[in-house]
Short mmCIF file of C-alpha atoms and ligand atoms in Angstrom, two decimals:
data_model
loop_
_atom_site.label_atom_id
_atom_site.label_comp_id
_atom_site.label_asym_id
_atom_site.label_seq_id
_atom_site.Cartn_x
_atom_site.Cartn_y
_atom_site.Cartn_z
CA MET A 1 -26.41 -6.42 17.57
CA PRO A 2 -23.02 -4.64 17.29
CA PRO A 3 -20.92 -5.60 14.25
CA ARG A 4 -18.31 -8.36 14.24
CA ILE A 5 -15.12 -6.55 13.36
CA CYS A 6 -11.79 -8.07 12.41
CA PHE A 7 -8.79 -5.89 13.31
CA ILE A 8 -5.90 -6.76 11.03
CA LEU A 9 -2.29 -5.98 11.90
CA PRO A 10 0.49 -7.05 9.51
CA CYS A 11 3.80 -7.63 11.26
CA TYR A 12 7.23 -7.87 9.78
CA GLU A 13 9.94 -8.28 12.40
CA GLU A 14 7.92 -6.51 15.05
CA GLU A 15 9.06 -8.39 18.18
CA LYS A 16 10.00 -5.11 19.84
CA ALA A 17 6.75 -3.33 19.02
CA LEU A 18 4.46 -6.24 19.88
CA SER A 19 5.06 -6.08 23.61
CA HIS A 20 3.46 -2.62 23.46
CA THR A 21 0.91 -3.31 20.75
CA LEU A 22 -0.62 -6.49 22.19
CA PRO A 23 -1.76 -5.03 25.53
CA ARG A 24 -2.82 -1.78 23.87
CA ILE A 25 -5.10 -3.36 21.27
CA LYS A 26 -6.58 -5.79 23.79
CA GLU A 27 -7.41 -2.91 26.08
CA LYS A 28 -8.98 -1.02 23.19
CA TYR A 29 -10.93 -4.10 22.13
CA THR A 30 -12.37 -4.52 25.65
CA SER A 31 -13.40 -0.90 25.83
CA LEU A 32 -15.11 -1.09 22.40
CA VAL A 33 -17.01 -4.22 23.48
CA GLU A 34 -18.04 -2.52 26.73
CA LYS A 35 -19.31 0.49 24.81
CA LYS A 36 -21.30 -1.97 22.67
CA LEU A 37 -19.68 -0.59 19.54
CA ILE A 38 -18.37 -3.99 18.50
CA SER A 39 -19.57 -7.53 19.08
CA PRO A 40 -17.64 -9.73 21.55
CA GLU A 41 -17.24 -12.04 18.57
CA SER A 42 -14.85 -9.53 17.01
CA ARG A 43 -11.26 -10.70 16.65
CA ILE A 44 -7.75 -9.30 16.36
CA LEU A 45 -5.87 -10.92 13.49
CA PHE A 46 -2.10 -10.61 13.31
CA VAL A 47 -0.40 -11.52 10.04
CA ASP A 48 3.24 -12.48 10.36
CA ASP A 49 4.74 -11.54 7.02
CA GLY A 50 7.64 -14.02 7.09
CA SER A 51 9.56 -12.46 9.98
CA GLN A 52 12.93 -13.90 10.92
CA ASP A 53 12.81 -12.73 14.53
CA ASN A 54 10.54 -13.85 17.38
CA THR A 55 7.38 -12.28 15.95
CA TRP A 56 5.68 -15.62 15.25
CA LYS A 57 6.61 -17.07 18.64
CA ILE A 58 5.04 -14.07 20.36
CA LEU A 59 1.93 -14.15 18.16
CA SER A 60 1.30 -17.86 18.40
CA ALA A 61 1.73 -17.77 22.19
CA ALA A 62 -0.70 -14.84 22.39
CA SER A 63 -3.28 -16.66 20.26
CA GLU A 64 -3.06 -19.77 22.44
CA LYS A 65 -3.55 -17.77 25.60
CA ASP A 66 -6.23 -15.44 24.36
CA PRO A 67 -9.30 -16.50 22.34
CA ILE A 68 -9.77 -13.04 20.82
CA ILE A 69 -6.38 -13.21 19.08
CA LEU A 70 -5.85 -14.99 15.77
CA ALA A 71 -2.47 -15.38 14.13
CA LEU A 72 -1.60 -16.09 10.52
CA LYS A 73 1.88 -16.97 9.37
CA LEU A 74 2.79 -16.39 5.74
CA SER A 75 5.35 -18.74 4.24
CA ARG A 76 7.80 -15.90 3.55
CA ASN A 77 7.98 -12.11 3.36
CA TYR A 78 5.46 -10.96 0.75
CA GLY A 79 5.44 -7.27 1.61
CA HIS A 80 3.01 -5.03 3.44
CA GLN A 81 0.30 -4.91 0.76
CA ASN A 82 0.10 -8.67 0.33
CA ALA A 83 0.15 -9.20 4.08
CA LEU A 84 -2.85 -6.88 4.33
CA LEU A 85 -4.59 -8.77 1.56
CA ALA A 86 -3.90 -12.10 3.30
CA GLY A 87 -5.52 -10.75 6.46
CA ILE A 88 -8.50 -9.28 4.62
CA THR A 89 -9.07 -12.50 2.64
CA GLU A 90 -8.99 -14.55 5.82
CA ALA A 91 -11.40 -12.18 7.58
CA TYR A 92 -13.74 -12.51 4.62
CA HIS A 93 -13.73 -16.30 4.84
CA LEU A 94 -14.39 -16.06 8.56
CA ASP A 95 -17.53 -14.01 7.81
CA PHE A 96 -16.69 -10.82 9.65
CA ASP A 97 -18.94 -7.81 9.04
CA ALA A 98 -16.01 -5.44 8.52
CA THR A 99 -12.22 -5.28 8.65
CA ILE A 100 -10.00 -2.56 10.06
CA THR A 101 -6.35 -2.61 8.98
CA MET A 102 -3.61 -0.81 10.88
CA ASP A 103 0.14 -0.74 11.51
CA ALA A 104 1.48 -3.05 14.21
CA ASP A 105 3.73 -0.31 15.61
CA LEU A 106 0.96 1.82 17.21
CA GLN A 107 1.45 4.62 14.68
CA ASP A 108 -2.22 4.48 13.77
CA ASP A 109 -3.82 5.99 16.84
CA MET A 110 -6.32 3.47 18.23
CA ASP A 111 -8.41 6.16 19.88
CA ALA A 112 -9.76 6.91 16.42
CA LEU A 113 -11.33 3.44 16.27
CA ASP A 114 -14.56 4.54 18.01
CA GLU A 115 -15.05 7.05 15.24
CA PHE A 116 -14.34 4.46 12.52
CA ILE A 117 -17.01 2.16 13.89
CA LYS A 118 -19.54 4.94 14.42
CA LYS A 119 -19.12 5.91 10.76
CA TYR A 120 -19.61 2.29 9.75
CA LEU A 121 -22.79 2.13 11.83
CA GLU A 122 -23.98 5.26 10.03
CA GLY A 123 -23.76 3.25 6.81
CA TYR A 124 -20.31 4.00 5.39
CA GLN A 125 -18.66 0.98 3.83
CA VAL A 126 -15.22 2.52 3.47
CA VAL A 127 -13.69 4.67 6.21
CA TYR A 128 -10.26 6.19 5.52
CA GLY A 129 -7.99 7.12 8.38
CA VAL A 130 -6.42 10.43 7.39
CA ARG A 131 -3.48 11.97 9.21
CA SER A 132 -4.30 15.38 10.57
CA ASP A 133 -0.64 16.41 10.41
CA ARG A 134 2.81 15.03 9.73
CA SER A 135 4.68 16.48 12.69
CA THR A 136 5.84 13.05 13.92
CA ASP A 137 7.55 12.34 10.60
CA SER A 138 11.18 13.04 9.89
CA PHE A 139 11.90 15.87 7.46
CA PHE A 140 12.93 13.29 4.86
CA LYS A 141 9.74 11.21 5.20
CA ARG A 142 7.58 14.34 5.04
CA GLU A 143 9.22 15.64 1.90
CA THR A 144 9.23 12.27 0.12
CA ALA A 145 5.58 11.76 1.03
CA LEU A 146 4.69 15.14 -0.42
CA ALA A 147 6.62 14.35 -3.60
CA PHE A 148 4.80 11.01 -3.73
CA TYR A 149 1.33 12.60 -3.59
CA ASN A 150 2.26 15.27 -6.12
CA MET A 151 3.61 12.68 -8.50
CA MET A 152 0.52 10.51 -8.09
CA ARG A 153 -1.69 13.48 -8.82
CA PHE A 154 0.40 14.30 -11.88
CA PHE A 155 0.00 10.73 -13.13
CA GLN A 156 -3.71 10.79 -12.34
CA VAL A 157 -3.73 8.03 -9.74
CA PRO A 158 -6.73 8.56 -7.44
CA LEU A 159 -5.41 8.77 -3.88
CA VAL A 160 -6.88 10.02 -0.62
CA TYR A 161 -4.41 12.63 0.57
CA ASN A 162 -2.46 11.67 3.73
CA HIS A 163 -4.20 8.34 4.04
CA ALA A 164 -2.09 5.20 4.35
CA ASP A 165 -3.48 1.79 5.20
CA TYR A 166 -5.46 2.62 8.32
CA ARG A 167 -8.97 1.92 7.09
CA LEU A 168 -12.25 0.17 7.63
CA LEU A 169 -13.86 -1.90 4.90
CA GLY A 170 -17.40 -3.22 5.21
CA ARG A 171 -18.09 -6.68 3.88
CA PRO A 172 -19.43 -5.54 0.47
CA ALA A 173 -16.29 -3.45 -0.05
CA VAL A 174 -14.10 -6.41 0.94
CA GLU A 175 -15.93 -8.59 -1.53
CA ALA A 176 -15.39 -6.00 -4.27
CA LEU A 177 -11.71 -5.72 -3.38
CA LEU A 178 -11.23 -9.47 -3.60
CA ALA A 179 -12.62 -9.39 -7.13
CA PHE A 180 -9.48 -7.51 -8.26
CA PRO A 181 -7.17 -10.16 -9.65
CA GLU A 182 -4.00 -8.11 -9.96
CA ARG A 183 -0.84 -9.64 -8.55
CA ASN A 184 0.82 -6.36 -7.82
CA LEU A 185 -1.57 -4.83 -5.41
CA PHE A 186 -1.66 -1.13 -4.62
CA LEU A 187 -4.49 -0.95 -2.11
CA ARG A 188 -4.48 2.82 -1.69
CA GLY A 189 -5.24 3.23 -5.36
CA ILE A 190 -7.76 0.40 -5.68
CA ILE A 191 -9.99 1.19 -2.70
CA PRO A 192 -11.18 4.58 -4.09
CA LEU A 193 -12.12 2.72 -7.29
CA LEU A 194 -14.48 0.42 -5.44
CA GLY A 195 -17.10 3.07 -4.91
CA PHE A 196 -19.48 2.51 -1.95
CA PRO A 197 -20.32 5.26 0.52
CA SER A 198 -17.03 6.39 2.01
CA THR A 199 -15.83 8.96 4.49
CA GLU A 200 -12.72 10.07 6.36
CA VAL A 201 -11.73 10.04 10.00
CA PHE A 202 -8.89 12.29 11.10
CA TYR A 203 -6.29 11.03 13.54
CA LYS A 204 -2.94 12.08 14.81
CA ARG A 205 -0.24 9.75 13.59
CA GLN A 206 2.00 8.63 16.45
CA GLU A 207 5.67 7.83 16.42
CA ARG A 208 6.66 4.20 15.97
CA ILE A 209 6.58 2.64 19.44
CA ALA A 210 9.67 0.42 18.99
CA GLY A 211 11.82 -1.16 16.28
CA HIS A 212 12.50 0.59 12.99
CA THR A 213 10.57 1.33 9.80
CA LYS A 214 10.22 -1.50 7.28
CA TYR A 215 9.93 1.04 4.45
CA PRO A 216 13.46 2.17 3.61
CA LEU A 217 13.99 4.46 0.60
CA LYS A 218 14.39 1.55 -1.81
CA LYS A 219 11.01 0.08 -0.85
CA MET A 220 9.40 3.52 -0.96
CA ILE A 221 10.58 4.03 -4.55
CA ALA A 222 9.35 0.55 -5.56
CA PHE A 223 6.02 1.33 -3.90
CA ALA A 224 5.63 4.62 -5.79
CA LEU A 225 6.61 3.02 -9.11
CA ASN A 226 4.11 0.26 -8.53
CA GLY A 227 1.45 2.83 -7.73
CA ILE A 228 2.04 4.69 -10.97
CA THR A 229 2.46 1.79 -13.35
CA SER A 230 -0.48 -0.18 -12.01
CA PHE A 231 -2.84 2.77 -12.29
CA SER A 232 -1.76 5.07 -15.03
CA ILE A 233 -0.56 4.81 -18.59
CA GLN A 234 0.32 8.49 -18.42
CA PRO A 235 4.10 7.86 -18.68
CA ILE A 236 3.57 6.02 -21.98
CA ARG A 237 1.47 8.90 -23.25
CA LEU A 238 4.20 11.33 -22.23
CA ILE A 239 6.68 9.34 -24.29
CA THR A 240 4.41 9.53 -27.31
CA PHE A 241 4.09 13.26 -26.79
CA GLY A 242 7.86 13.61 -26.30
CA GLY A 243 8.49 11.60 -29.47
CA PHE A 244 6.15 13.88 -31.38
CA VAL A 245 7.85 17.05 -30.12
CA VAL A 246 11.32 15.70 -30.86
CA SER A 247 10.26 14.69 -34.38
CA LEU A 248 9.00 18.22 -35.02
CA MET A 249 12.24 19.61 -33.67
CA SER A 250 14.28 17.34 -35.91
CA ILE A 251 12.52 18.72 -39.00
CA GLY A 252 13.65 22.17 -37.86
CA ILE A 253 17.15 20.81 -37.38
CA LEU A 254 17.08 19.30 -40.86
CA PHE A 255 16.34 22.70 -42.41
CA TYR A 256 19.02 24.28 -40.27
CA ALA A 257 21.57 21.65 -41.41
CA LEU A 258 20.62 22.13 -45.09
CA PHE A 259 20.95 25.85 -44.72
CA GLN A 260 24.37 25.48 -43.11
CA LYS A 261 25.47 23.15 -45.92
CA MET A 262 24.39 25.61 -48.58
CA ALA A 263 26.25 28.35 -46.80
CA GLY A 264 29.35 26.11 -46.94
CA LYS A 265 29.74 25.85 -43.18
CA THR A 266 29.29 22.10 -42.66
CA VAL A 267 32.17 21.51 -40.29
CA SER A 268 30.83 23.98 -37.77
CA GLY A 269 27.72 21.77 -37.52
CA TRP A 270 29.61 19.33 -35.34
CA THR A 271 28.22 20.79 -32.12
CA SER A 272 24.63 20.33 -33.10
CA VAL A 273 25.28 16.81 -34.41
CA ILE A 274 26.93 15.70 -31.23
CA PHE A 275 24.20 17.34 -29.18
CA SER A 276 21.33 15.71 -31.03
CA LEU A 277 23.10 12.37 -30.96
CA TRP A 278 23.28 12.39 -27.21
CA PHE A 279 19.92 14.01 -26.71
CA LEU A 280 18.07 11.55 -28.92
CA GLY A 281 20.08 8.60 -27.58
CA GLY A 282 19.07 9.59 -24.06
CA LEU A 283 15.46 10.04 -25.02
CA VAL A 284 15.32 6.68 -26.75
CA LEU A 285 16.88 4.89 -23.80
CA LEU A 286 14.52 6.59 -21.39
CA SER A 287 11.52 5.68 -23.48
CA LEU A 288 12.65 2.10 -23.77
CA GLY A 289 13.06 2.03 -20.02
CA VAL A 290 9.52 3.24 -19.39
CA ILE A 291 8.05 0.85 -21.91
CA GLY A 292 10.17 -1.94 -20.47
CA GLU A 293 8.77 -1.16 -17.05
CA TYR A 294 5.24 -1.71 -18.32
CA ILE A 295 6.15 -4.85 -20.21
CA GLY A 296 7.75 -6.13 -17.03
CA ARG A 297 4.48 -5.50 -15.21
CA ILE A 298 2.52 -7.32 -17.89
CA TYR A 299 4.91 -10.23 -17.60
CA LEU A 300 4.43 -10.39 -13.85
CA GLU A 301 0.64 -10.11 -14.10
CA VAL A 302 0.33 -12.65 -16.89
CA LYS A 303 2.09 -15.28 -14.83
CA SER A 304 -0.73 -14.94 -12.29
CA ARG A 305 1.31 -16.32 -9.46
CA PRO A 306 -0.35 -16.75 -6.06
CA ARG A 307 -0.08 -13.58 -4.03
CA PHE A 308 0.77 -15.36 -0.78
CA PHE A 309 0.88 -18.73 0.90
CA ILE A 310 -0.26 -19.30 4.42
CA GLU A 311 2.00 -21.58 6.40
CA GLN A 312 0.11 -21.73 9.68
CA LYS A 313 -3.02 -20.46 11.36
CA LYS A 314 -3.44 -20.19 15.09
CA GLY A 315 -6.41 -19.22 17.18
CA LYS A 316 -9.85 -20.39 18.11
CA ASN A 317 -11.54 -19.57 14.78
CA PHE A 318 -9.02 -21.44 12.71
CA HIS A 319 -8.63 -25.05 11.80
CA GLU A 320 -4.97 -25.81 11.25
CA LYS A 321 -4.57 -26.02 7.51
CA THR A 322 -2.52 -24.62 4.69
CA SER A 323 -4.07 -22.65 1.86
CA SER A 324 -3.20 -20.12 -0.81
CA HIS A 325 -4.84 -17.32 -2.74
N1 UDP B 401 5.12 -4.75 7.10
C1 UDP B 401 4.85 -6.02 6.59
N2 UDP B 401 5.66 -6.53 5.59
C2 UDP B 401 6.71 -5.83 5.07
C3 UDP B 401 6.94 -4.51 5.57
C4 UDP B 401 6.13 -4.01 6.57
O1 UDP B 401 3.92 -6.69 7.03
O2 UDP B 401 7.39 -6.35 4.19
C5 UDP B 401 4.25 -4.21 8.17
C6 UDP B 401 4.99 -3.63 9.37
O3 UDP B 401 5.28 -4.62 10.33
C7 UDP B 401 4.03 -2.59 9.89
C8 UDP B 401 3.32 -2.11 8.61
O4 UDP B 401 3.53 -3.14 7.65
O5 UDP B 401 3.05 -3.14 10.76
C9 UDP B 401 3.87 -0.79 8.10
O6 UDP B 401 5.28 -0.82 8.03
P1 UDP B 401 6.18 0.28 8.77
O7 UDP B 401 5.53 0.68 10.05
O8 UDP B 401 7.56 -0.26 8.92
O9 UDP B 401 6.17 1.46 7.71
P2 UDP B 401 6.07 3.05 8.03
O10 UDP B 401 4.95 3.22 9.03
O11 UDP B 401 7.38 3.45 8.57
O12 UDP B 401 5.76 3.66 6.71
MG1 MG B 402 4.65 2.26 10.83
#
């Protein structure tokens, strides 16, 4: 019996892309069923992450017309990672054998799906979609992505290089993922921590079919910061190290100042005083900032707020009800 797969596509203001994505994924679904790679009980689950445009209208109409389409509406915009988690949680409750998450803008090439499922059938519980190249990216996106991976490596966050959120998770991996209680989810960092047999499938990342990216620079920076602070205490260690080095330096400066005083040249010490004042002031502020960042995270985690609320569910598998996680 082929596996029951749940394809999960988070959508934030994707009305333009959906007219391309809907027919494409349905066509792919049919071909996978015909090849007996997936069960006809597989479903395509769209998660509307609080869009203001016609996304929900399109999705709910599609789910009424087509029994293979399920639609989930979150009560507001919770961000890509939480939208993915909402979809994965729902798929888990609906007892699917595996989930495959992908962008709703056709950037994650669907022709790679056959390979994903074959790997799953071979026994892999985690299959990462890895981009074979970045030629469809703008120069800016390419460079910032490279800086992102380098920084993550520097801060010792375990990431699969050139892998975003195009991935398959078998049920045991989904169950493990749902055991992570953190509010601020960074899926790319958590999945490698789960263990389980995992492998990679290479695909060529396409250009966005329509609409524009929902990851402007501001969100990219927030994403990277979240990745670092939720996985690594390296920045705090660096501060400790920096503090140690500066303290050693200040002993040197103390001797230098004493020497200058004995030589009767105190006034000329003004330069070094003003320099160390600014240097240390800067260092202290920076350190406070980094520590503050972590305390802020602790504050957010400790509150343990729900990660998303579901406003509506549409589709044959769903009973209409509201729930939260
Ligand atoms: N997305 C979402 N909530 C958000 C931002 C994005 O659900 O707050 C969805 C978006 O609709 C898309 C996927 O997440 O399906 C990835 O976003 P996008 O394609 O804009 O990012 P990029 O591929 O440019 O990095
Ligand atoms: Mg995209």
